[in-house]
């Protein structure tokens, strides 16, 4: 790949100063960005209403980054689609297309890293280890590819984005924030920030940084357990960032942004669906208005967990409701294609990771 900066990593406002030596106007930069990101056209010679010197400089000094769809798996159970995307260096990441309730609207679950360093014991990505951070343009490119496919097939458009694929977004926050600017820019992917959720396992400094900036983006926290010892056995980062501190930081985000925090809770049969757990959650959430999204954990080969039985799920749900914790049951689709919660991991990068060591949900 060329070492020129990649256009998908720029908003028009960031591009303008770099093209100012040839007298590019902000309007021309908007046309260039919209041409590449919004219309999905990689040929800069076809950009219209941009003067030749500006077009030539953009072509000469920038490149259009490419990620290819290595595999595409459409679920037979529901309208979820999983993409295995190949990066320029051969690394593979996974992206999931999620149908929303309203026909023609889709959300894209994106990866922010190749692998993940967090090592959550119930997560397929956690087993891979960490290879590298994704660049901002590589995050944008996952959405651009799905948007282009939806447009070509006439199926609809990208309405939302959720950072819940491979990786911990708070560990790659500079690139994630840069990608967020492009995702919500009217000349970029034009997705309303209110429909974008950044999910974390609970990296307190990252949550605090997100809380300190003016953003329409939503925050999601993967709770997993409100009992520290149990959580520690599932989410190693609990040792450094206990769930109480995570919720305290999330409360700050809520107070500053006014946006309710999405709390995701992966149900692991026999582990975190007990009455004690329900009480600990009620206690934990006493000071922050929140709604708990219950998601059934999906089997991952080789991991010593099981999904909850229907009885466990129902009694946990009832116990939480009786304690006044607002709960919603969230459907985690694409189970048959390994696209569901906790299942994302690419075989190739798992091998790469092992080799590199001797590299998220
Ligand atoms: S659950 Fe998220 S943070 Fe934990 S290992 Fe998986 S991808 Fe990483």
mmCIF file of C-alpha atoms and ligand atoms in Angstrom:
data_model
loop_
_atom_site.group_PDB
_atom_site.id
_atom_site.type_symbol
_atom_site.label_atom_id
_atom_site.label_comp_id
_atom_site.label_asym_id
_atom_site.label_seq_id
_atom_site.Cartn_x
_atom_site.Cartn_y
_atom_site.Cartn_z
ATOM 1 C CA UNK A 1 0.000 0.000 0.000
ATOM 2 C CA UNK A 2 1.157 3.538 -0.749
ATOM 3 C CA UNK A 3 2.408 5.612 2.178
ATOM 4 C CA UNK A 4 0.268 8.585 1.141
ATOM 5 C CA UNK A 5 -2.431 9.560 3.627
ATOM 6 C CA UNK A 6 -5.739 7.783 3.056
ATOM 7 C CA UNK A 7 -8.699 9.973 2.122
ATOM 8 C CA UNK A 8 -11.245 7.956 4.118
ATOM 9 C CA UNK A 9 -9.477 9.219 7.236
ATOM 10 C CA UNK A 10 -10.344 12.883 6.570
ATOM 11 C CA UNK A 11 -13.268 15.175 7.099
ATOM 12 C CA UNK A 12 -13.411 18.129 4.662
ATOM 13 C CA UNK A 13 -12.304 20.405 7.500
ATOM 14 C CA UNK A 14 -9.168 18.309 8.107
ATOM 15 C CA UNK A 15 -8.453 18.020 4.390
ATOM 16 C CA UNK A 16 -8.685 21.724 3.561
ATOM 17 C CA UNK A 17 -5.421 22.890 5.226
ATOM 18 C CA UNK A 18 -3.514 20.079 3.529
ATOM 19 C CA UNK A 19 -4.775 21.119 0.099
ATOM 20 C CA UNK A 20 -4.526 24.848 0.755
ATOM 21 C CA UNK A 21 -1.179 25.177 -1.137
ATOM 22 C CA UNK A 22 -3.159 24.584 -4.347
ATOM 23 C CA UNK A 23 -5.932 26.916 -3.186
ATOM 24 C CA UNK A 24 -8.552 24.256 -2.403
ATOM 25 C CA UNK A 25 -11.752 25.656 -0.924
ATOM 26 C CA UNK A 26 -13.730 23.944 1.820
ATOM 27 C CA UNK A 27 -16.511 23.326 -0.713
ATOM 28 C CA UNK A 28 -14.086 21.478 -2.987
ATOM 29 C CA UNK A 29 -12.822 19.393 -0.071
ATOM 30 C CA UNK A 30 -16.440 18.537 0.751
ATOM 31 C CA UNK A 31 -16.947 17.322 -2.811
ATOM 32 C CA UNK A 32 -13.805 15.186 -2.666
ATOM 33 C CA UNK A 33 -14.760 13.581 0.658
ATOM 34 C CA UNK A 34 -18.378 12.974 -0.437
ATOM 35 C CA UNK A 35 -17.168 11.497 -3.735
ATOM 36 C CA UNK A 36 -14.969 8.930 -2.005
ATOM 37 C CA UNK A 37 -16.758 8.166 1.245
ATOM 38 C CA UNK A 38 -20.419 8.869 0.569
ATOM 39 C CA UNK A 39 -20.688 7.842 -3.065
ATOM 40 C CA UNK A 40 -18.058 5.119 -2.695
ATOM 41 C CA UNK A 41 -16.226 6.194 -5.876
ATOM 42 C CA UNK A 42 -12.491 5.458 -5.657
ATOM 43 C CA UNK A 43 -11.583 7.279 -8.893
ATOM 44 C CA UNK A 44 -10.679 10.855 -8.026
ATOM 45 C CA UNK A 45 -10.524 11.797 -11.693
ATOM 46 C CA UNK A 46 -14.319 11.530 -11.711
ATOM 47 C CA UNK A 47 -14.932 14.008 -8.903
ATOM 48 C CA UNK A 48 -17.036 16.849 -10.250
ATOM 49 C CA UNK A 49 -16.968 20.614 -9.560
ATOM 50 C CA UNK A 50 -13.391 20.509 -8.297
ATOM 51 C CA UNK A 51 -10.798 22.510 -10.233
ATOM 52 C CA UNK A 52 -8.112 20.512 -12.038
ATOM 53 C CA UNK A 53 -5.143 21.664 -9.855
ATOM 54 C CA UNK A 54 -7.017 20.635 -6.685
ATOM 55 C CA UNK A 55 -8.126 17.329 -8.177
ATOM 56 C CA UNK A 56 -4.581 16.624 -9.367
ATOM 57 C CA UNK A 57 -3.083 17.464 -5.981
ATOM 58 C CA UNK A 58 -5.615 15.238 -4.200
ATOM 59 C CA UNK A 59 -4.803 12.384 -6.594
ATOM 60 C CA UNK A 60 -1.067 12.905 -6.222
ATOM 61 C CA UNK A 61 -0.841 13.424 -2.479
ATOM 62 C CA UNK A 62 -3.571 11.114 -1.146
ATOM 63 C CA UNK A 63 -4.691 7.581 -1.758
ATOM 64 C CA UNK A 64 -7.990 5.752 -1.406
ATOM 65 C CA UNK A 65 -7.461 2.931 1.071
ATOM 66 C CA UNK A 66 -8.823 -0.475 0.222
ATOM 67 C CA UNK A 67 -10.066 -3.274 2.371
ATOM 68 C CA UNK A 68 -11.505 -6.300 0.651
ATOM 69 C CA UNK A 69 -14.380 -8.554 1.615
ATOM 70 C CA UNK A 70 -12.604 -11.859 2.011
ATOM 71 C CA UNK A 71 -15.701 -13.789 3.104
ATOM 72 C CA UNK A 72 -19.379 -12.900 3.297
ATOM 73 C CA UNK A 73 -21.703 -15.028 5.388
ATOM 74 C CA UNK A 74 -25.469 -14.440 5.334
ATOM 75 C CA UNK A 75 -27.312 -16.032 8.253
ATOM 76 C CA UNK A 76 -29.972 -18.614 7.475
ATOM 77 C CA UNK A 77 -31.719 -17.800 10.756
ATOM 78 C CA UNK A 78 -32.158 -14.045 10.439
ATOM 79 C CA UNK A 79 -31.112 -11.179 8.142
ATOM 80 C CA UNK A 80 -27.681 -10.712 9.743
ATOM 81 C CA UNK A 81 -24.598 -10.702 7.508
ATOM 82 C CA UNK A 82 -21.033 -11.174 8.678
ATOM 83 C CA UNK A 83 -18.083 -9.943 6.620
ATOM 84 C CA UNK A 84 -14.526 -11.082 7.067
ATOM 85 C CA UNK A 85 -12.533 -8.130 5.750
ATOM 86 C CA UNK A 86 -8.924 -8.264 4.717
ATOM 87 C CA UNK A 87 -6.739 -5.271 5.522
ATOM 88 C CA UNK A 88 -3.848 -4.046 3.348
ATOM 89 C CA UNK A 89 -1.346 -5.962 5.514
ATOM 90 C CA UNK A 90 -3.276 -9.245 5.326
ATOM 91 C CA UNK A 91 -4.834 -8.928 8.794
ATOM 92 C CA UNK A 92 -8.469 -9.991 8.980
ATOM 93 C CA UNK A 93 -11.228 -8.373 10.947
ATOM 94 C CA UNK A 94 -14.955 -9.004 11.227
ATOM 95 C CA UNK A 95 -17.845 -6.639 10.642
ATOM 96 C CA UNK A 96 -21.538 -7.419 11.064
ATOM 97 C CA UNK A 97 -24.549 -5.959 9.228
ATOM 98 C CA UNK A 98 -27.507 -5.795 11.601
ATOM 99 C CA UNK A 99 -31.047 -5.265 10.320
ATOM 100 C CA UNK A 100 -33.027 -2.740 12.324
ATOM 101 C CA UNK A 101 -36.729 -2.904 13.029
ATOM 102 C CA UNK A 102 -37.633 -0.341 10.409
ATOM 103 C CA UNK A 103 -37.285 -1.900 6.923
ATOM 104 C CA UNK A 104 -34.367 -0.591 4.877
ATOM 105 C CA UNK A 105 -32.376 0.492 7.923
ATOM 106 C CA UNK A 106 -29.228 -1.232 9.086
ATOM 107 C CA UNK A 107 -26.658 -0.844 11.787
ATOM 108 C CA UNK A 108 -23.022 -1.821 11.276
ATOM 109 C CA UNK A 109 -21.111 -3.479 14.099
ATOM 110 C CA UNK A 110 -17.491 -2.474 13.500
ATOM 111 C CA UNK A 111 -14.149 -3.682 14.787
ATOM 112 C CA UNK A 112 -11.699 -1.172 16.226
ATOM 113 C CA UNK A 113 -8.657 -3.432 16.577
ATOM 114 C CA UNK A 114 -7.216 -6.587 15.071
ATOM 115 C CA UNK A 115 -7.774 -8.923 18.012
ATOM 116 C CA UNK A 116 -8.028 -7.565 21.537
ATOM 117 C CA UNK A 117 -5.736 -7.337 24.541
ATOM 118 C CA UNK A 118 -8.483 -7.475 27.168
ATOM 119 C CA UNK A 119 -8.687 -11.255 27.370
ATOM 120 C CA UNK A 120 -12.321 -11.554 28.479
ATOM 121 C CA UNK A 121 -12.688 -15.264 29.083
ATOM 122 C CA UNK A 122 -16.111 -15.641 27.422
ATOM 123 C CA UNK A 123 -15.154 -13.897 24.178
ATOM 124 C CA UNK A 124 -13.752 -15.446 21.007
ATOM 125 C CA UNK A 125 -11.796 -12.258 20.191
ATOM 126 C CA UNK A 126 -10.350 -12.258 23.698
ATOM 127 C CA UNK A 127 -8.693 -15.586 22.931
ATOM 128 C CA UNK A 128 -6.896 -14.145 19.916
ATOM 129 C CA UNK A 129 -4.792 -11.627 21.777
ATOM 130 C CA UNK A 130 -3.908 -8.253 20.295
ATOM 131 C CA UNK A 131 -2.283 -7.644 16.896
ATOM 132 C CA UNK A 132 -2.722 -3.928 16.173
ATOM 133 C CA UNK A 133 -5.027 -0.943 16.279
ATOM 134 C CA UNK A 134 -7.124 -0.137 13.236
ATOM 135 C CA UNK A 135 -6.523 3.243 11.607
ATOM 136 C CA UNK A 136 -9.468 5.659 11.525
ATOM 137 C CA UNK A 137 -9.917 5.042 7.800
ATOM 138 C CA UNK A 138 -10.022 1.260 8.373
ATOM 139 C CA UNK A 139 -12.940 1.747 10.767
ATOM 140 C CA UNK A 140 -14.676 4.049 8.257
ATOM 141 C CA UNK A 141 -13.964 1.615 5.429
ATOM 142 C CA UNK A 142 -15.920 -1.203 7.114
ATOM 143 C CA UNK A 143 -19.029 0.997 7.061
ATOM 144 C CA UNK A 144 -18.324 2.335 3.572
ATOM 145 C CA UNK A 145 -18.203 -1.227 2.218
ATOM 146 C CA UNK A 146 -21.524 -2.178 3.839
ATOM 147 C CA UNK A 147 -23.144 1.116 2.747
ATOM 148 C CA UNK A 148 -21.999 0.567 -0.820
ATOM 149 C CA UNK A 149 -23.430 -2.963 -0.847
ATOM 150 C CA UNK A 150 -26.768 -1.777 0.559
ATOM 151 C CA UNK A 151 -26.950 0.971 -2.052
ATOM 152 C CA UNK A 152 -26.079 -1.359 -4.931
ATOM 153 C CA UNK A 153 -28.642 -3.983 -3.884
ATOM 154 C CA UNK A 154 -31.312 -1.381 -3.131
ATOM 155 C CA UNK A 155 -31.797 -2.944 0.306
ATOM 156 C CA UNK A 156 -31.497 0.308 2.220
ATOM 157 C CA UNK A 157 -28.941 2.387 4.064
ATOM 158 C CA UNK A 158 -26.738 2.505 7.126
ATOM 159 C CA UNK A 159 -28.683 4.122 9.937
ATOM 160 C CA UNK A 160 -26.455 3.321 12.910
ATOM 161 C CA UNK A 161 -23.015 2.142 13.953
ATOM 162 C CA UNK A 162 -22.000 0.208 17.020
ATOM 163 C CA UNK A 163 -18.417 -0.310 18.167
ATOM 164 C CA UNK A 164 -18.964 -3.802 19.460
ATOM 165 C CA UNK A 165 -16.929 -5.874 17.058
ATOM 166 C CA UNK A 166 -13.363 -6.999 17.620
ATOM 167 C CA UNK A 167 -11.277 -4.881 19.975
ATOM 168 C CA UNK A 168 -11.616 -2.451 22.861
ATOM 169 C CA UNK A 169 -12.390 0.984 21.330
ATOM 170 C CA UNK A 170 -11.109 2.865 24.392
ATOM 171 C CA UNK A 171 -7.662 1.396 23.751
ATOM 172 C CA UNK A 172 -7.654 2.960 20.295
ATOM 173 C CA UNK A 173 -9.514 6.117 21.201
ATOM 174 C CA UNK A 174 -7.635 8.636 19.043
ATOM 175 C CA UNK A 175 -8.454 6.686 15.894
ATOM 176 C CA UNK A 176 -12.004 5.920 17.093
ATOM 177 C CA UNK A 177 -12.654 9.640 17.734
ATOM 178 C CA UNK A 178 -11.276 10.535 14.316
ATOM 179 C CA UNK A 179 -13.491 7.854 12.722
ATOM 180 C CA UNK A 180 -16.514 9.210 14.637
ATOM 181 C CA UNK A 181 -16.001 12.645 13.049
ATOM 182 C CA UNK A 182 -16.103 11.085 9.586
ATOM 183 C CA UNK A 183 -19.005 8.745 10.376
ATOM 184 C CA UNK A 184 -21.215 11.652 11.420
ATOM 185 C CA UNK A 185 -19.956 14.254 8.931
ATOM 186 C CA UNK A 186 -22.664 15.158 6.360
ATOM 187 C CA UNK A 187 -20.095 14.648 3.568
ATOM 188 C CA UNK A 188 -18.768 11.472 5.163
ATOM 189 C CA UNK A 189 -21.106 8.644 6.114
ATOM 190 C CA UNK A 190 -23.750 11.069 7.434
ATOM 191 C CA UNK A 191 -24.845 8.822 10.307
ATOM 192 C CA UNK A 192 -26.459 10.789 13.141
ATOM 193 C CA UNK A 193 -24.167 10.622 16.181
ATOM 194 C CA UNK A 194 -27.186 9.674 18.300
ATOM 195 C CA UNK A 195 -27.269 6.404 16.377
ATOM 196 C CA UNK A 196 -23.641 5.584 17.099
ATOM 197 C CA UNK A 197 -22.683 3.648 20.226
ATOM 198 C CA UNK A 198 -19.148 3.128 21.500
ATOM 199 C CA UNK A 199 -19.082 0.038 23.713
ATOM 200 C CA UNK A 200 -16.371 -0.643 26.250
ATOM 201 C CA UNK A 201 -15.615 -3.337 28.738
ATOM 202 C CA UNK A 202 -14.937 -0.502 31.185
ATOM 203 C CA UNK A 203 -11.742 1.474 30.580
ATOM 204 C CA UNK A 204 -12.265 4.357 33.008
ATOM 205 C CA UNK A 205 -9.841 6.927 31.480
ATOM 206 C CA UNK A 206 -11.421 6.330 28.056
ATOM 207 C CA UNK A 207 -14.942 6.850 29.413
ATOM 208 C CA UNK A 208 -13.776 10.019 31.166
ATOM 209 C CA UNK A 209 -12.203 11.323 27.978
ATOM 210 C CA UNK A 210 -15.399 10.630 26.008
ATOM 211 C CA UNK A 211 -17.358 12.400 28.753
ATOM 212 C CA UNK A 212 -15.083 15.439 28.478
ATOM 213 C CA UNK A 213 -15.784 16.110 24.800
ATOM 214 C CA UNK A 214 -18.957 17.436 23.251
ATOM 215 C CA UNK A 215 -20.450 14.479 21.446
ATOM 216 C CA UNK A 216 -23.815 13.102 20.383
ATOM 217 C CA UNK A 217 -22.400 9.593 20.460
ATOM 218 C CA UNK A 218 -23.816 7.073 22.945
ATOM 219 C CA UNK A 219 -21.817 5.026 25.414
ATOM 220 C CA UNK A 220 -22.243 1.318 26.045
ATOM 221 C CA UNK A 221 -20.728 -0.675 28.922
ATOM 222 C CA UNK A 222 -20.311 -4.414 29.010
ATOM 223 C CA UNK A 223 -21.276 -5.167 32.633
ATOM 224 C CA UNK A 224 -21.054 -9.013 32.725
ATOM 225 C CA UNK A 225 -21.326 -9.089 36.530
ATOM 226 C CA UNK A 226 -21.818 -6.608 39.355
ATOM 227 C CA UNK A 227 -19.943 -8.855 41.787
ATOM 228 C CA UNK A 228 -16.286 -7.975 41.636
ATOM 229 C CA UNK A 229 -14.894 -11.496 42.187
ATOM 230 C CA UNK A 230 -17.161 -13.021 39.547
ATOM 231 C CA UNK A 231 -16.469 -10.198 37.108
ATOM 232 C CA UNK A 232 -12.752 -10.495 37.641
ATOM 233 C CA UNK A 233 -12.869 -14.131 36.542
ATOM 234 C CA UNK A 234 -14.643 -13.123 33.331
ATOM 235 C CA UNK A 235 -13.239 -9.661 32.594
ATOM 236 C CA UNK A 236 -9.586 -9.330 33.660
ATOM 237 C CA UNK A 237 -9.701 -5.511 33.459
ATOM 238 C CA UNK A 238 -11.946 -5.595 36.558
ATOM 239 C CA UNK A 239 -8.685 -5.830 38.530
ATOM 240 C CA UNK A 240 -7.621 -2.386 37.302
ATOM 241 C CA UNK A 241 -11.017 -0.770 36.752
ATOM 242 C CA UNK A 242 -13.580 -2.188 39.188
ATOM 243 C CA UNK A 243 -17.169 -2.074 37.968
ATOM 244 C CA UNK A 244 -18.087 0.520 40.623
ATOM 245 C CA UNK A 245 -15.550 2.958 39.175
ATOM 246 C CA UNK A 246 -16.687 2.125 35.674
ATOM 247 C CA UNK A 247 -20.289 2.990 36.574
ATOM 248 C CA UNK A 248 -19.111 6.174 38.303
ATOM 249 C CA UNK A 249 -17.355 7.255 35.091
ATOM 250 C CA UNK A 250 -20.443 6.250 33.060
ATOM 251 C CA UNK A 251 -22.554 8.419 35.355
ATOM 252 C CA UNK A 252 -20.296 11.384 34.601
ATOM 253 C CA UNK A 253 -20.799 10.712 30.888
ATOM 254 C CA UNK A 254 -24.563 10.604 31.443
ATOM 255 C CA UNK A 255 -24.577 13.847 33.436
ATOM 256 C CA UNK A 256 -22.467 15.723 30.898
ATOM 257 C CA UNK A 257 -24.059 14.377 27.724
ATOM 258 C CA UNK A 258 -27.630 13.778 28.920
ATOM 259 C CA UNK A 259 -27.562 10.429 27.093
ATOM 260 C CA UNK A 260 -28.597 7.262 28.910
ATOM 261 C CA UNK A 261 -25.763 4.749 28.978
ATOM 262 C CA UNK A 262 -26.458 1.399 27.354
ATOM 263 C CA UNK A 263 -25.522 -1.400 29.740
ATOM 264 C CA UNK A 264 -25.000 -4.709 27.978
ATOM 265 C CA UNK A 265 -25.190 -7.880 30.016
ATOM 266 C CA UNK A 266 -24.132 -11.174 28.467
ATOM 267 C CA UNK A 267 -26.017 -13.979 30.215
ATOM 268 C CA UNK A 268 -23.772 -16.931 31.048
ATOM 269 C CA UNK A 269 -25.758 -19.934 32.229
ATOM 270 C CA UNK A 270 -25.041 -20.927 35.846
ATOM 271 C CA UNK A 271 -22.648 -18.007 36.401
ATOM 272 C CA UNK A 272 -24.207 -14.557 36.297
ATOM 273 C CA UNK A 273 -27.954 -15.226 36.316
ATOM 274 C CA UNK A 274 -28.460 -15.765 40.055
ATOM 275 C CA UNK A 275 -30.636 -13.891 42.586
ATOM 276 C CA UNK A 276 -27.440 -12.594 44.300
ATOM 277 C CA UNK A 277 -26.325 -11.153 41.008
ATOM 278 C CA UNK A 278 -29.669 -9.398 40.476
ATOM 279 C CA UNK A 279 -29.340 -7.767 43.911
ATOM 280 C CA UNK A 280 -25.771 -6.671 43.217
ATOM 281 C CA UNK A 281 -26.873 -5.094 39.930
ATOM 282 C CA UNK A 282 -29.762 -3.251 41.591
ATOM 283 C CA UNK A 283 -27.336 -1.915 44.198
ATOM 284 C CA UNK A 284 -24.764 -0.917 41.552
ATOM 285 C CA UNK A 285 -27.280 0.976 39.453
ATOM 286 C CA UNK A 286 -28.945 2.777 42.327
ATOM 287 C CA UNK A 287 -27.321 6.089 41.460
ATOM 288 C CA UNK A 288 -27.498 6.084 37.697
ATOM 289 C CA UNK A 289 -30.611 5.854 35.552
ATOM 290 C CA UNK A 290 -29.929 3.030 33.129
ATOM 291 C CA UNK A 291 -31.485 0.154 31.308
ATOM 292 C CA UNK A 292 -29.881 -3.250 31.242
ATOM 293 C CA UNK A 293 -29.830 -5.038 27.888
ATOM 294 C CA UNK A 294 -29.804 -8.776 28.469
ATOM 295 C CA UNK A 295 -28.081 -10.706 25.716
ATOM 296 C CA UNK A 296 -27.785 -14.455 25.695
ATOM 297 C CA UNK A 297 -24.205 -15.551 25.402
ATOM 298 C CA UNK A 298 -23.541 -17.630 22.328
ATOM 299 C CA UNK A 299 -21.461 -20.776 22.302
ATOM 300 C CA UNK A 300 -17.840 -20.490 21.224
ATOM 301 C CA UNK A 301 -15.989 -23.735 20.663
ATOM 302 C CA UNK A 302 -13.523 -24.498 23.429
ATOM 303 C CA UNK A 303 -14.878 -22.001 25.956
ATOM 304 C CA UNK A 304 -16.185 -23.469 29.219
ATOM 305 C CA UNK A 305 -19.507 -21.623 29.242
ATOM 306 C CA UNK A 306 -23.061 -22.252 28.192
ATOM 307 C CA UNK A 307 -26.016 -20.031 27.278
ATOM 308 C CA UNK A 308 -28.622 -19.655 30.027
ATOM 309 C CA UNK A 309 -31.587 -21.993 30.089
ATOM 310 C CA UNK A 310 -34.953 -20.379 29.456
ATOM 311 C CA UNK A 311 -35.722 -20.816 33.160
ATOM 312 C CA UNK A 312 -32.520 -19.072 34.251
ATOM 313 C CA UNK A 313 -33.122 -16.226 31.830
ATOM 314 C CA UNK A 314 -36.755 -15.732 32.888
ATOM 315 C CA UNK A 315 -36.086 -15.881 36.641
ATOM 316 C CA UNK A 316 -33.141 -13.441 36.349
ATOM 317 C CA UNK A 317 -35.279 -11.087 34.288
ATOM 318 C CA UNK A 318 -38.101 -11.275 36.884
ATOM 319 C CA UNK A 319 -35.707 -10.778 39.815
ATOM 320 C CA UNK A 320 -34.279 -7.622 38.197
ATOM 321 C CA UNK A 321 -37.735 -6.303 37.363
ATOM 322 C CA UNK A 322 -38.882 -6.844 40.970
ATOM 323 C CA UNK A 323 -35.854 -4.900 42.201
ATOM 324 C CA UNK A 324 -36.797 -2.021 39.907
ATOM 325 C CA UNK A 325 -34.006 -2.455 37.342
ATOM 326 C CA UNK A 326 -35.319 -1.616 33.867
ATOM 327 C CA UNK A 327 -34.408 -4.495 31.576
ATOM 328 C CA UNK A 328 -34.773 -5.248 27.938
ATOM 329 C CA UNK A 329 -34.030 -8.515 26.184
ATOM 330 C CA UNK A 330 -31.787 -7.951 23.218
ATOM 331 C CA UNK A 331 -31.648 -10.302 20.288
ATOM 332 C CA UNK A 332 -28.171 -11.337 19.294
ATOM 333 C CA UNK A 333 -28.434 -12.550 15.717
ATOM 334 C CA UNK A 334 -26.264 -14.402 13.256
ATOM 335 C CA UNK A 335 -25.534 -17.306 15.627
ATOM 336 C CA UNK A 336 -25.104 -19.756 12.743
ATOM 337 C CA UNK A 337 -22.434 -17.586 11.078
ATOM 338 C CA UNK A 338 -20.443 -16.753 14.220
ATOM 339 C CA UNK A 339 -21.694 -13.153 14.121
ATOM 340 C CA UNK A 340 -23.428 -13.085 17.482
ATOM 341 C CA UNK A 341 -22.295 -11.518 20.733
ATOM 342 C CA UNK A 342 -18.924 -12.936 21.812
ATOM 343 C CA UNK A 343 -18.368 -14.991 18.669
ATOM 344 C CA UNK A 344 -16.241 -12.687 16.531
ATOM 345 C CA UNK A 345 -12.762 -13.979 15.779
ATOM 346 C CA UNK A 346 -10.939 -14.572 12.555
ATOM 347 C CA UNK A 347 -9.109 -17.834 12.048
ATOM 348 C CA UNK A 348 -6.321 -16.226 10.045
ATOM 349 C CA UNK A 349 -5.557 -13.531 12.539
ATOM 350 C CA UNK A 350 -5.633 -16.060 15.363
ATOM 351 C CA UNK A 351 -2.760 -17.779 13.602
ATOM 352 C CA UNK A 352 -1.045 -14.449 12.920
ATOM 353 C CA UNK A 353 -1.351 -13.584 16.573
ATOM 354 C CA UNK A 354 0.283 -16.813 17.665
ATOM 355 C CA UNK A 355 3.102 -16.232 15.217
ATOM 356 C CA UNK A 356 3.572 -12.649 16.301
ATOM 357 C CA UNK A 357 3.838 -13.688 19.919
ATOM 358 C CA UNK A 358 6.245 -16.456 19.867
ATOM 359 C CA UNK A 359 -2.512 -10.559 18.221
ATOM 360 C CA UNK A 360 -13.320 -7.956 20.262
ATOM 361 C CA UNK A 361 -18.653 -7.894 21.794
HETATM 362 S S1 LIG B 1 -15.475 -8.720 25.144
HETATM 363 FE FE1 LIG B 1 -14.684 -6.911 24.007
HETATM 364 S S2 LIG B 1 -13.037 -6.179 25.359
HETATM 365 FE FE2 LIG B 1 -13.446 -8.293 26.030
HETATM 366 S S3 LIG B 1 -11.988 -9.530 24.858
HETATM 367 FE FE3 LIG B 1 -13.897 -9.464 23.677
HETATM 368 S S4 LIG B 1 -13.579 -7.785 22.228
HETATM 369 FE FE4 LIG B 1 -12.071 -7.532 23.853
#
